[in-house]
Amino acid sequence: MGIVVLTMKASVIEMFLVLLVTGIHSNKDMNKKIKRPKFTVPQINCDVKAGKIINPEFVVKCPAGCQDPKYHVYGTDIYASYSSVCGAAIHSGVLDNSGGKILVRKVAGQSGYKGSYSNGVQSLSLPRWRESFVVSEGKPQKGVTYPSALTYSSAKSLAAKTGEATKAYQKPPVPGTTAQPVTPMQVTGATATEATATSLPKPSPSTGSTTSSLGPQPVGHRSWELDLWSTSSYASGHHSPRANPGEMDLWQPGSVLLDAGFVPKEELSTQSLEPVSQGDPNCKVDLSFLIDGSSSIGKRRFRIQKQFLADVAQALDIGPGGPLMGVVQYGDNPAAQFNLRTHVNSRDLKAAIEKITQRGGLSNAGRAISYVTKNFFSKANGNRGAAPNVAVVIVDGWPTDKVEEASRFARESGINIFFITVEGATENEKQYVTEPNFSNKAVCRTNGFYSLNVQSWFSLHKTVQPLLKRICDTDRLACSKTCWNSADIGFVIDGSSSVGTGNFRTVLQFVANISKEFEISETDTRIGAVQYTYEQRLEFGFEDHSTKADILNAIKRVGYWSGGTSTGAAINYALEQLFKKSKPNKRKLMILITDGRSYDDVRIPSMVAHHKGVITYAIGVAWAAQDELEVIATHPANHHSFFVDEFDNLHKFVPKVIQNICTEFNSQPRN
Ligand SMILES: *[C@@H]1O[C@H](CO)[C@@H](O)[C@H](O)[C@H]1NC(C)=O
Ligand SMILES: *[C@@H]1O[C@H](CO)[C@@H](O)[C@H](O)[C@H]1NC(C)=O
């Protein structure tokens, strides 16, 4: 009780000062336009979220420095009210980092908010929020009365016992305001309206009962937040808050609902408040950061490294539908700090990063990369399979062991390796470096895409955005391409009468045996199939099946058609129906199997296929014409065409076909 009274006093004084200060700086133009003589522009801190302010429309002054990433912003143009008001204003371009006046208007909640990078602020995505706001320049509209003081929802008072808290809500003797004392009933109304934005005790059974009528909610949203989602007026529009007479006074311009500290202390409530994001769907990667914990790096630099990780965790919208991130620290030996499933949102991840302590020892990055290849990206550790694997290795100076071999193995295991070298060896130090050009040897290409050199630890923060841009560009993540995981393979199968039912089964077995060798998923190798006679039909496309089991089943289910042999038309059809839907970063492989000479011309369709970058293998059985196979096949023909005298010998060619595919892959640049 005593504390309440004391803080109460403090807040009154604070309030007084704020009014005094804002009064002195009040804008003359604004006073002209707005009739109310007492109108002043209230001021808020960078961290104040729109949801904390109950007023539906207001002009407010932001201080300088709100561009800081610690003030979270969710959405683009329309922002979830969970966002920092001033941060959103900078993101939308209405304000710059030097602060100023803005006009804020609440609008209805959205079913999705998309994050974007704009004006130096990275906003995050959010699946759904109960209320939004838009920001425009701080020019008041004619005829609209803006509040000269804001009505805040209160975290502290609500956390206190209701009986005691009531007192704190009573109207303070603020000069120039005409609000009536707030009764306990009004307080209830106010708390219900704002509680979504605060850390609250469980709701009363009566409010809780409305939950069931609501639609889907953000994951992790608590039920007591849910019922408030629908609390009338406030959620959907800004001109109808008076629907509840008990709330009336709180909406009156000039009325002030004080909480103990005037400016809401949101730290108190972030725990229960943070909307649980599904993650940025445009950056769905499984990430491992390998951080340097060697003794030589020193405490201070190690802290900078942690800050860098925290910045990355912040800028990436971590979540099960977006990027996931784990951290491995290496010294003499590596150790996982946490894996992909330990912390699945940016906030928890940042908190965990803060707690990492330095291991000390040497700087054995190679050993760490091997460790990550063997252990980190396992299913048990949260590897999703359908998301590219990325390992970012941070090295202070140079590693004390070799990284080339370990990195090559990692890449062949499907891991995209990025190297960040901070304060690399100077000319004088180069003699000490264990493996010259280690960074170039570790990555798949030396074009600079996968390696970053940072002059000084103190400028490391500048690499956050460039790095994330690369990591999230999943179509360019080609550093882990292998023969097995990087193709779209389209089988073109001759189903003509001469083949016969039994042999057709053998052909399907051959198709299955080749498919089996590849790593199959949405992001790895994909398989499609066309059967043809005179006519053609799509048996299944690249997007139809995304697991090996499904593919093998689909192959089994292909029914024998029987008819003529129009191979040329079939190639055209495969280009249109299959390969048109191939992704740009995939190797396009066509494997055509036929048992006879084509009735139509194959020359032109084959040229078109080659011209379009479809690498074509022609496999002829029994009556197939060798010269025709060579026309169909990509150059050099002897590498891409095969002739088998009978169907029973087809199986012998499985390893040969695979070998040729991989030999060719390995002889070509991989980007
Ligand atoms: C290191 O790489 C650069 C360019 O990538 C090359 O010019 C240089 O010869 C390489 N040095 C060594 C020792 O391999
Ligand atoms: C496919 O593989 C199975 C099992 O290895 C083998 O028995 C069969 O002969 C193969 N068939 C063809 C056509 O490759």
XYZ file of C-alpha atoms and ligand atoms in Angstrom:
699
model
C 0.000 0.000 0.000
C 2.723 2.408 0.994
C 4.576 1.735 -2.194
C 1.525 2.404 -4.257
C 1.056 5.762 -2.608
C 4.705 6.640 -3.052
C 4.887 5.711 -6.730
C 1.618 7.479 -7.112
C 3.203 10.667 -5.897
C 6.205 10.210 -8.103
C 4.031 9.691 -11.116
C 2.049 12.814 -10.445
C 5.225 14.836 -10.333
C 6.497 13.174 -13.469
C 3.235 13.840 -15.183
C 3.440 17.431 -14.179
C 6.913 17.756 -15.592
C 5.988 16.077 -18.832
C 3.063 18.376 -19.322
C 5.227 21.350 -18.509
C 7.929 20.337 -20.965
C 5.595 19.350 -23.784
C 3.670 22.526 -23.119
C 6.740 24.678 -23.608
C 7.607 22.972 -26.863
C 4.102 22.798 -28.194
C 3.785 23.616 -31.825
C 2.194 26.922 -32.669
C 0.761 25.813 -36.004
C -0.946 22.995 -34.349
C -2.518 25.207 -31.784
C -3.910 27.320 -34.565
C -5.535 24.468 -36.334
C -6.913 22.814 -33.308
C -9.367 24.820 -31.354
C -8.519 23.352 -27.997
C -6.290 25.882 -26.357
C -4.606 23.322 -24.135
C -3.531 20.996 -26.912
C -0.001 19.825 -26.554
C 1.743 17.035 -28.367
C 2.421 14.190 -26.005
C 5.823 12.589 -26.157
C 6.686 8.924 -26.001
C 9.826 6.836 -25.797
C 11.106 4.670 -28.638
C 10.034 1.497 -26.899
C 6.369 2.379 -26.520
C 4.171 0.014 -28.466
C 0.957 1.145 -30.085
C -0.989 -1.454 -28.122
C 0.039 0.291 -24.926
C -1.817 3.394 -25.946
C -5.555 3.149 -25.845
C -6.372 6.253 -27.893
C -7.567 5.320 -31.369
C -5.935 8.280 -33.072
C -3.287 10.608 -31.791
C -0.427 12.891 -32.628
C 2.714 12.072 -30.737
C 6.323 13.158 -30.607
C 9.121 10.608 -30.988
C 12.606 11.182 -29.609
C 15.766 10.688 -31.673
C 17.367 7.271 -31.994
C 14.330 5.046 -32.549
C 15.983 3.285 -35.480
C 17.648 0.855 -33.100
C 16.786 -2.795 -33.916
C 15.885 -3.386 -30.286
C 12.605 -1.597 -30.908
C 10.706 -4.305 -32.699
C 8.450 -3.517 -35.594
C 6.033 -6.008 -37.131
C 4.618 -5.518 -40.612
C 4.957 -3.107 -43.497
C 2.780 0.001 -43.995
C 0.215 -1.496 -41.639
C 1.885 -2.473 -38.386
C 0.771 -4.846 -35.667
C 0.053 -2.785 -32.558
C 2.702 -4.859 -30.866
C 5.245 -2.710 -32.729
C 7.177 0.258 -31.441
C 5.237 3.304 -32.608
C 8.325 5.360 -33.384
C 10.167 2.388 -34.918
C 7.235 1.841 -37.286
C 7.248 5.534 -38.162
C 10.899 5.277 -39.222
C 10.268 2.043 -41.113
C 7.421 3.640 -43.029
C 9.551 6.654 -43.897
C 7.425 9.197 -42.045
C 10.161 9.904 -39.554
C 13.932 9.773 -39.564
C 16.233 8.828 -36.742
C 16.267 12.359 -35.413
C 12.692 12.097 -34.131
C 9.665 14.326 -34.565
C 5.906 14.412 -34.657
C 3.753 11.725 -36.214
C 0.081 10.969 -36.562
C -0.944 7.478 -35.493
C -4.236 5.869 -36.332
C -5.383 2.493 -35.108
C -6.901 0.142 -37.658
C -8.257 -3.371 -37.566
C -6.115 -6.396 -36.837
C -4.737 -8.250 -39.842
C -4.457 -11.899 -40.621
C -0.818 -11.495 -41.539
C 1.972 -8.939 -41.329
C 4.905 -9.108 -43.654
C 8.302 -7.992 -42.481
C 10.562 -5.961 -44.724
C 13.684 -3.881 -44.628
C 13.017 -0.206 -45.112
C 14.662 3.066 -44.105
C 17.211 1.274 -41.966
C 14.675 -0.727 -39.978
C 14.107 -4.443 -40.371
C 10.495 -5.178 -39.558
C 9.394 -8.696 -38.752
C 6.556 -10.900 -39.924
C 3.694 -11.916 -37.716
C 0.875 -14.275 -38.608
C -1.946 -12.405 -36.945
C -2.524 -9.660 -34.452
C -5.631 -8.221 -32.907
C -5.037 -4.616 -33.807
C -2.929 -2.573 -36.190
C -1.949 0.993 -36.760
C -0.791 3.211 -39.560
C 1.538 6.167 -39.296
C 1.511 9.380 -41.247
C 3.102 12.771 -40.974
C 2.211 14.652 -37.830
C -0.230 17.028 -39.453
C -3.496 16.978 -37.572
C -6.663 16.654 -39.642
C -9.128 19.490 -39.497
C -11.991 18.947 -37.175
C -10.363 16.099 -35.342
C -9.543 16.528 -31.710
C -6.322 14.904 -30.690
C -5.577 14.000 -27.118
C -3.029 16.198 -25.413
C -2.165 13.333 -23.128
C -2.312 9.677 -23.968
C -4.314 7.017 -22.255
C -2.062 4.155 -21.445
C -2.895 0.669 -20.563
C -1.028 -0.228 -17.474
C 1.131 -3.199 -16.790
C 2.246 -2.533 -13.267
C -0.993 -1.616 -11.657
C -2.673 -4.582 -13.163
C -0.072 -6.908 -11.856
C -0.790 -5.582 -8.406
C -3.703 -6.801 -6.404
C -6.878 -5.301 -7.737
C -7.969 -3.694 -4.497
C -4.778 -1.750 -4.133
C -4.398 -1.033 -7.788
C -7.710 0.728 -7.936
C -6.319 3.631 -6.014
C -3.531 4.165 -8.423
C -6.072 4.638 -11.136
C -7.783 7.506 -9.556
C -7.544 10.626 -11.485
C -4.526 12.627 -10.506
C -4.864 16.337 -10.065
C -3.513 17.172 -13.476
C -3.922 20.771 -14.414
C -5.923 21.459 -17.516
C -7.787 18.213 -17.681
C -11.432 17.703 -17.026
C -11.671 13.997 -16.666
C -13.843 12.496 -13.995
C -12.409 10.252 -11.345
C -12.152 6.759 -12.609
C -14.316 4.313 -10.790
C -13.380 0.720 -10.180
C -15.858 -0.284 -12.844
C -14.130 1.849 -15.379
C -10.858 0.399 -14.404
C -12.208 -3.019 -15.181
C -13.262 -1.818 -18.572
C -9.888 -0.330 -19.208
C -7.982 -3.371 -18.141
C -10.082 -5.572 -20.343
C -9.396 -3.361 -23.297
C -5.704 -3.182 -22.945
C -4.833 -6.438 -21.355
C -3.650 -7.919 -24.606
C -0.641 -5.767 -24.261
C 0.306 -6.494 -20.726
C 1.346 -9.224 -18.446
C -1.720 -10.143 -16.547
C -2.998 -12.654 -14.146
C -5.449 -15.173 -15.586
C -8.738 -13.689 -16.695
C -11.908 -14.027 -14.805
C -14.021 -16.955 -15.903
C -16.496 -14.649 -17.570
C -14.015 -13.113 -19.971
C -12.391 -16.459 -20.547
C -15.631 -17.913 -21.788
C -15.631 -15.852 -24.931
C -12.448 -17.463 -26.147
C -14.092 -20.359 -27.877
C -15.877 -18.180 -30.379
C -12.662 -16.839 -31.785
C -10.838 -17.870 -34.882
C -7.309 -19.198 -35.084
C -4.756 -17.313 -33.092
C -1.049 -16.824 -33.197
C 0.648 -19.856 -31.818
C 1.473 -19.494 -28.185
C -1.069 -16.811 -27.652
C -2.593 -17.257 -24.280
C -6.237 -17.621 -23.798
C -6.527 -14.554 -21.649
C -5.130 -12.590 -24.489
C -7.517 -14.178 -26.890
C -10.717 -13.056 -25.314
C -9.513 -9.538 -25.488
C -8.728 -9.910 -29.114
C -12.411 -9.675 -29.787
C -13.150 -6.993 -27.251
C -15.374 -5.008 -29.454
C -14.741 -1.657 -30.830
C -11.130 -1.369 -29.894
C -10.029 -4.249 -32.042
C -11.833 -3.297 -35.183
C -12.207 0.411 -35.444
C -11.306 3.605 -33.804
C -14.538 5.511 -33.817
C -16.649 3.226 -31.748
C -14.920 2.818 -28.417
C -17.768 4.459 -26.635
C -19.955 1.454 -27.127
C -19.257 0.568 -23.565
C -20.445 3.414 -21.381
C -18.175 2.328 -18.576
C -15.159 3.202 -20.691
C -16.332 6.568 -21.830
C -14.229 8.785 -19.698
C -11.114 6.970 -20.592
C -11.523 7.947 -24.190
C -12.048 11.559 -23.544
C -9.229 13.682 -24.808
C -7.250 14.936 -21.938
C -8.201 12.217 -19.579
C -5.254 10.395 -18.236
C -5.103 6.935 -16.931
C -1.926 6.874 -15.005
C 0.035 3.876 -14.222
C 2.667 3.920 -11.589
C 5.426 5.057 -13.885
C 3.515 7.046 -16.518
C 5.452 5.579 -19.387
C 4.630 1.906 -19.397
C 7.486 -0.292 -18.413
C 7.159 -2.914 -21.031
C 10.034 -5.025 -19.776
C 7.670 -6.162 -17.087
C 5.394 -7.685 -19.583
C 7.449 -8.866 -22.543
C 7.551 -12.387 -21.243
C 3.882 -13.063 -21.735
C 3.467 -10.470 -24.397
C 5.774 -11.423 -27.188
C 3.706 -12.741 -30.035
C 5.106 -16.077 -31.051
C 6.070 -15.717 -34.663
C 5.944 -18.540 -37.152
C 9.106 -17.078 -38.615
C 9.832 -15.383 -41.898
C 8.651 -17.778 -44.615
C 10.935 -16.048 -47.114
C 13.995 -17.194 -45.238
C 13.404 -20.828 -44.451
C 16.879 -22.131 -43.653
C 18.432 -24.336 -40.982
C 21.324 -22.295 -39.661
C 24.353 -23.142 -37.591
C 26.703 -20.439 -36.391
C 30.186 -21.665 -35.492
C 31.649 -19.091 -33.175
C 35.244 -18.651 -32.182
C 35.739 -19.139 -28.450
C 39.512 -19.413 -28.537
C 41.571 -17.716 -25.861
C 43.213 -15.350 -28.320
C 39.987 -13.618 -29.164
C 39.716 -12.078 -25.707
C 36.697 -11.213 -23.617
C 35.778 -8.007 -25.300
C 35.808 -9.371 -28.829
C 33.952 -12.427 -27.706
C 31.244 -10.121 -26.405
C 31.119 -8.344 -29.752
C 30.738 -11.718 -31.415
C 27.808 -12.524 -29.140
C 26.245 -9.175 -29.913
C 26.595 -9.987 -33.590
C 24.776 -13.275 -33.056
C 22.065 -11.500 -31.114
C 21.685 -8.946 -33.908
C 21.376 -11.775 -36.408
C 18.815 -13.553 -34.234
C 16.916 -10.301 -34.012
C 17.018 -9.418 -37.681
C 16.026 -12.924 -38.721
C 12.454 -13.615 -37.819
C 13.131 -17.003 -36.226
C 10.306 -19.501 -36.156
C 9.172 -22.965 -37.184
C 7.930 -21.655 -40.542
C 11.029 -19.568 -41.157
C 14.704 -19.704 -40.208
C 15.890 -21.845 -37.309
C 19.259 -21.217 -35.728
C 21.663 -23.100 -33.501
C 25.100 -22.155 -32.222
C 28.294 -24.190 -31.895
C 31.272 -22.712 -30.081
C 34.731 -23.957 -30.857
C 38.072 -23.759 -29.124
C 40.274 -26.833 -28.879
C 37.072 -28.780 -29.411
C 33.609 -27.784 -30.542
C 30.462 -27.932 -28.443
C 26.885 -27.172 -29.373
C 25.496 -24.301 -27.309
C 22.057 -25.057 -28.634
C 20.608 -26.839 -31.625
C 17.925 -25.923 -34.126
C 15.024 -26.832 -31.928
C 16.264 -25.414 -28.622
C 15.025 -21.862 -29.194
C 12.495 -21.311 -31.930
C 11.864 -17.598 -31.701
C 14.135 -14.586 -31.903
C 13.567 -13.474 -28.334
C 14.438 -16.773 -26.640
C 17.400 -17.167 -28.929
C 18.769 -13.760 -28.024
C 18.391 -14.500 -24.332
C 20.269 -17.797 -24.797
C 23.039 -16.112 -26.775
C 23.520 -13.627 -23.968
C 24.289 -16.518 -21.598
C 27.032 -18.126 -23.707
C 30.399 -18.212 -21.960
C 33.753 -18.387 -23.686
C 35.449 -21.800 -23.937
C 39.044 -20.763 -24.525
C 41.727 -22.892 -26.162
C 42.865 -22.973 -29.779
C 40.865 -21.977 -32.800
C 40.120 -25.371 -34.362
C 37.526 -24.399 -36.933
C 38.141 -27.459 -39.120
C 37.344 -29.762 -36.263
C 34.219 -27.732 -35.588
C 33.063 -28.022 -39.189
C 33.490 -31.810 -39.055
C 31.523 -31.859 -35.849
C 28.708 -29.868 -37.414
C 28.630 -32.169 -40.447
C 28.424 -35.281 -38.311
C 26.256 -34.124 -35.448
C 24.580 -30.803 -35.778
C 22.281 -31.213 -38.768
C 20.576 -34.361 -37.586
C 16.856 -34.805 -37.484
C 17.019 -35.161 -33.704
C 18.607 -31.701 -33.544
C 15.754 -30.167 -35.464
C 16.991 -30.361 -39.035
C 13.881 -30.047 -41.170
C 15.150 -31.586 -44.397
C 13.071 -29.279 -46.560
C 15.168 -26.247 -45.579
C 18.707 -25.637 -46.829
C 21.475 -26.262 -44.288
C 23.760 -23.309 -43.730
C 26.846 -23.137 -41.520
C 28.391 -19.726 -40.858
C 31.915 -20.007 -39.517
C 33.286 -16.969 -37.712
C 37.062 -16.905 -37.354
C 39.170 -14.472 -35.404
C 42.317 -14.078 -37.510
C 42.861 -17.596 -38.800
C 42.061 -21.144 -37.731
C 44.699 -23.211 -35.946
C 43.785 -26.324 -37.909
C 42.938 -27.002 -41.552
C 39.476 -26.436 -42.899
C 39.606 -27.450 -46.561
C 38.946 -31.144 -46.198
C 36.322 -30.733 -43.485
C 34.565 -28.068 -45.507
C 34.501 -30.121 -48.661
C 32.970 -32.979 -46.733
C 30.420 -30.621 -45.197
C 29.480 -29.269 -48.614
C 29.101 -32.750 -50.022
C 26.831 -33.519 -47.093
C 24.579 -30.720 -48.231
C 25.809 -27.893 -45.970
C 26.314 -24.421 -47.392
C 29.449 -23.025 -45.793
C 29.937 -19.317 -45.206
C 33.165 -17.967 -43.762
C 33.449 -14.685 -41.892
C 37.070 -13.830 -41.235
C 37.484 -11.008 -38.747
C 40.808 -9.206 -38.441
C 42.516 -11.660 -40.783
C 46.274 -12.126 -40.933
C 48.310 -9.081 -41.897
C 51.211 -9.464 -44.332
C 53.583 -10.002 -41.408
C 51.342 -12.599 -39.811
C 50.755 -14.656 -42.958
C 53.701 -16.894 -42.141
C 51.833 -18.169 -39.089
C 48.674 -19.088 -40.928
C 48.240 -22.871 -40.916
C 46.472 -23.032 -44.262
C 46.941 -20.135 -46.690
C 43.700 -18.973 -48.314
C 41.735 -21.114 -45.876
C 38.549 -19.196 -46.466
C 38.666 -19.663 -50.238
C 39.377 -23.332 -49.758
C 36.468 -23.769 -47.412
C 33.762 -22.337 -49.620
C 32.585 -23.762 -52.923
C 33.237 -20.618 -54.967
C 35.830 -17.942 -54.550
C 33.649 -15.185 -55.960
C 33.167 -13.658 -52.515
C 29.550 -14.677 -52.120
C 30.355 -17.198 -49.414
C 33.227 -15.462 -47.691
C 33.262 -12.152 -45.894
C 36.339 -10.387 -44.613
C 35.801 -7.924 -41.818
C 38.615 -5.490 -41.008
C 37.829 -5.052 -37.360
C 35.620 -6.643 -34.745
C 34.188 -3.218 -34.163
C 32.723 -3.107 -37.646
C 31.317 -6.643 -37.516
C 27.788 -5.353 -36.961
C 27.814 -3.961 -40.486
C 27.874 -7.458 -41.930
C 24.541 -8.471 -40.401
C 22.424 -7.308 -43.315
C 24.770 -8.384 -46.148
C 25.119 -11.797 -44.556
C 21.394 -12.290 -44.051
C 20.674 -11.213 -47.568
C 22.868 -14.017 -48.819
C 21.699 -16.624 -46.355
C 18.034 -15.951 -47.095
C 18.532 -16.044 -50.850
C 17.793 -19.754 -50.843
C 17.800 -20.018 -54.631
C 21.439 -19.006 -54.610
C 22.484 -21.334 -51.843
C 24.453 -23.511 -54.181
C 27.440 -24.197 -52.027
C 26.093 -27.538 -51.004
C 25.020 -28.767 -54.396
C 25.956 -32.315 -55.007
C 25.183 -34.699 -57.784
C 22.499 -36.167 -55.535
C 20.599 -33.169 -54.314
C 20.493 -30.634 -57.081
C 18.575 -31.940 -60.083
C 15.117 -32.000 -61.548
C 15.024 -35.355 -63.306
C 12.318 -35.987 -65.863
C 11.845 -39.530 -67.161
C 10.313 -39.863 -70.607
C 9.046 -43.429 -70.902
C 8.109 -45.218 -74.118
C 4.811 -47.016 -73.526
C 4.388 -48.291 -77.087
C 2.852 -51.683 -77.889
C 6.181 -53.252 -78.801
C 7.385 -52.956 -75.205
C 4.828 -55.323 -73.688
C 3.489 -55.440 -70.149
C 6.327 -57.419 -68.584
C 9.073 -55.292 -70.086
C 7.229 -52.142 -69.171
C 7.464 -53.241 -65.520
C 11.196 -53.722 -65.999
C 11.468 -50.192 -67.393
C 9.623 -48.838 -64.353
C 12.025 -50.753 -62.114
C 14.904 -49.133 -63.930
C 13.339 -45.708 -63.392
C 12.851 -46.514 -59.704
C 16.394 -47.816 -59.319
C 17.860 -44.625 -60.740
C 15.552 -42.409 -58.669
C 16.499 -44.240 -55.489
C 20.072 -43.057 -55.773
C 19.172 -39.386 -55.378
C 18.302 -37.324 -52.335
C 14.716 -36.451 -52.835
C 12.832 -33.548 -51.313
C 11.266 -30.264 -52.298
C 14.634 -28.546 -52.025
C 16.844 -31.405 -53.167
C 16.377 -33.552 -56.246
C 12.870 -33.780 -57.679
C 11.529 -36.398 -60.068
C 8.844 -36.218 -62.734
C 7.663 -38.663 -65.396
C 5.942 -38.625 -68.772
C 4.727 -41.695 -70.686
C 4.242 -41.569 -74.402
C 2.919 -43.504 -77.368
C 1.465 -41.466 -80.243
C 0.222 -39.363 -77.442
C 1.762 -38.203 -74.222
C 0.626 -37.970 -70.664
C 2.099 -36.499 -67.503
C 2.358 -39.275 -64.938
C 3.604 -36.921 -62.217
C 5.322 -33.536 -62.128
C 8.274 -32.229 -60.084
C 5.987 -30.752 -57.495
C 3.734 -33.737 -57.004
C 5.881 -35.825 -54.672
C 8.521 -34.732 -52.231
C 9.764 -37.917 -50.579
C 11.563 -40.914 -51.966
C 8.833 -43.270 -50.780
C 6.160 -41.250 -52.563
C 8.185 -41.165 -55.750
C 8.788 -44.908 -55.726
C 5.088 -45.490 -55.155
C 4.143 -43.152 -57.951
C 6.500 -44.950 -60.329
C 4.957 -48.286 -59.375
C 1.489 -46.952 -60.119
C 2.277 -45.903 -63.691
C -0.011 -47.955 -65.939
C 1.157 -49.341 -69.278
C -0.459 -47.419 -72.084
C 0.382 -49.223 -75.353
C 0.290 -47.551 -78.758
C 2.690 -45.985 -81.248
C 6.082 -44.277 -80.761
C 6.228 -40.501 -81.258
C 9.442 -39.699 -79.459
C 9.848 -36.188 -80.892
C 6.427 -35.106 -79.700
C 7.182 -36.680 -76.336
C 10.329 -34.570 -75.926
C 8.373 -31.409 -76.730
C 5.714 -32.438 -74.284
C 8.258 -33.095 -71.522
C 9.788 -29.637 -72.061
C 6.387 -28.022 -71.748
C 4.824 -30.090 -69.019
C 7.818 -31.007 -66.899
C 10.809 -28.785 -67.405
C 8.944 -25.527 -67.675
C 8.257 -25.989 -63.973
C 11.862 -26.734 -63.097
C 13.540 -24.260 -60.745
C 16.317 -22.068 -62.117
C 18.862 -23.398 -59.636
C 18.260 -27.052 -60.559
C 20.122 -29.152 -63.067
C 17.639 -30.310 -65.626
C 18.100 -33.924 -66.580
C 15.918 -35.779 -69.050
C 16.227 -39.550 -69.158
C 14.410 -40.961 -72.162
C 13.852 -44.698 -72.502
C 12.632 -46.153 -75.799
C 12.512 -49.535 -77.521
C 12.163 -48.474 -81.141
C 12.559 -45.903 -83.861
C 10.370 -42.857 -83.572
C 7.526 -42.244 -85.986
C 8.171 -38.533 -85.923
C 11.193 -36.269 -86.117
C 13.381 -36.169 -83.000
C 16.032 -33.825 -84.301
C 14.352 -30.483 -83.719
C 12.736 -31.320 -80.362
C 16.122 -32.626 -79.160
C 17.902 -29.465 -80.271
C 15.349 -27.394 -78.420
C 15.903 -29.470 -75.306
C 19.676 -29.051 -75.489
C 19.277 -25.375 -76.194
C 17.125 -24.990 -73.087
C 19.827 -26.530 -70.962
C 18.089 -29.852 -70.465
C 20.799 -32.485 -70.305
C 19.369 -35.422 -72.161
C 20.229 -39.074 -71.701
C 18.842 -41.509 -74.277
C 18.530 -45.177 -73.361
C 17.537 -47.529 -76.136
C 16.476 -51.144 -75.751
C 16.104 -53.920 -78.344
C 14.793 -52.291 -81.535
C 15.869 -48.786 -80.691
C 17.910 -47.012 -83.407
C 21.371 -46.100 -82.209
C 21.724 -43.132 -84.582
C 18.500 -41.703 -83.238
C 19.664 -42.128 -79.638
C 22.745 -40.124 -80.483
C 20.661 -37.320 -81.915
C 18.499 -37.196 -78.822
C 21.436 -37.323 -76.412
C 23.343 -34.284 -75.245
C 26.839 -33.918 -76.638
C 29.101 -35.877 -76.288
C 26.667 -38.553 -77.379
C 28.740 -41.507 -76.231
C 28.510 -40.158 -72.722
C 24.751 -39.564 -72.835
C 23.366 -42.467 -74.848
C 23.202 -46.164 -74.042
C 22.056 -49.151 -75.982
C 20.878 -52.358 -74.308
C 20.103 -55.444 -76.391
C 17.317 -56.721 -74.157
C 15.136 -55.486 -71.327
C 16.541 -58.064 -68.919
C 19.929 -56.385 -69.168
C 18.617 -52.927 -68.444
C 19.500 -53.169 -64.735
C 23.210 -53.357 -65.601
C 23.062 -49.784 -66.826
C 21.801 -48.222 -63.626
C 25.274 -47.667 -62.135
C 26.644 -46.534 -65.490
C 23.950 -43.896 -65.974
C 24.388 -42.625 -62.421
C 28.136 -42.516 -62.785
C 27.937 -40.485 -65.962
C 25.482 -38.063 -64.392
C 27.782 -37.488 -61.425
C 30.978 -37.336 -63.434
C 29.459 -34.620 -65.532
C 28.211 -32.795 -62.459
C 31.623 -32.847 -60.843
C 33.348 -31.577 -63.945
C 31.218 -28.438 -64.074
C 31.166 -25.260 -62.047
C 28.475 -25.384 -59.431
C 26.848 -22.073 -59.167
C 45.128 -17.416 -52.604
O 44.024 -17.019 -53.435
C 44.347 -15.965 -54.319
C 43.094 -15.590 -55.055
O 42.026 -16.353 -54.698
C 45.450 -16.394 -55.270
O 45.803 -15.341 -56.122
C 46.667 -16.824 -54.456
O 47.650 -17.329 -55.307
C 46.280 -17.882 -53.440
N 47.415 -18.161 -52.603
C 47.762 -19.382 -52.215
C 48.984 -19.504 -51.363
O 47.127 -20.385 -52.552
C 16.406 -52.748 -59.666
O 16.978 -53.032 -58.403
C 16.617 -54.315 -57.896
C 17.166 -54.403 -56.489
O 18.476 -53.996 -56.440
C 17.164 -55.389 -58.812
O 16.810 -56.656 -58.319
C 16.582 -55.196 -60.192
O 17.163 -56.115 -61.106
C 16.827 -53.789 -60.703
N 16.118 -53.616 -61.970
C 16.473 -52.769 -62.904
C 15.712 -52.807 -64.178
O 17.348 -51.969 -62.716
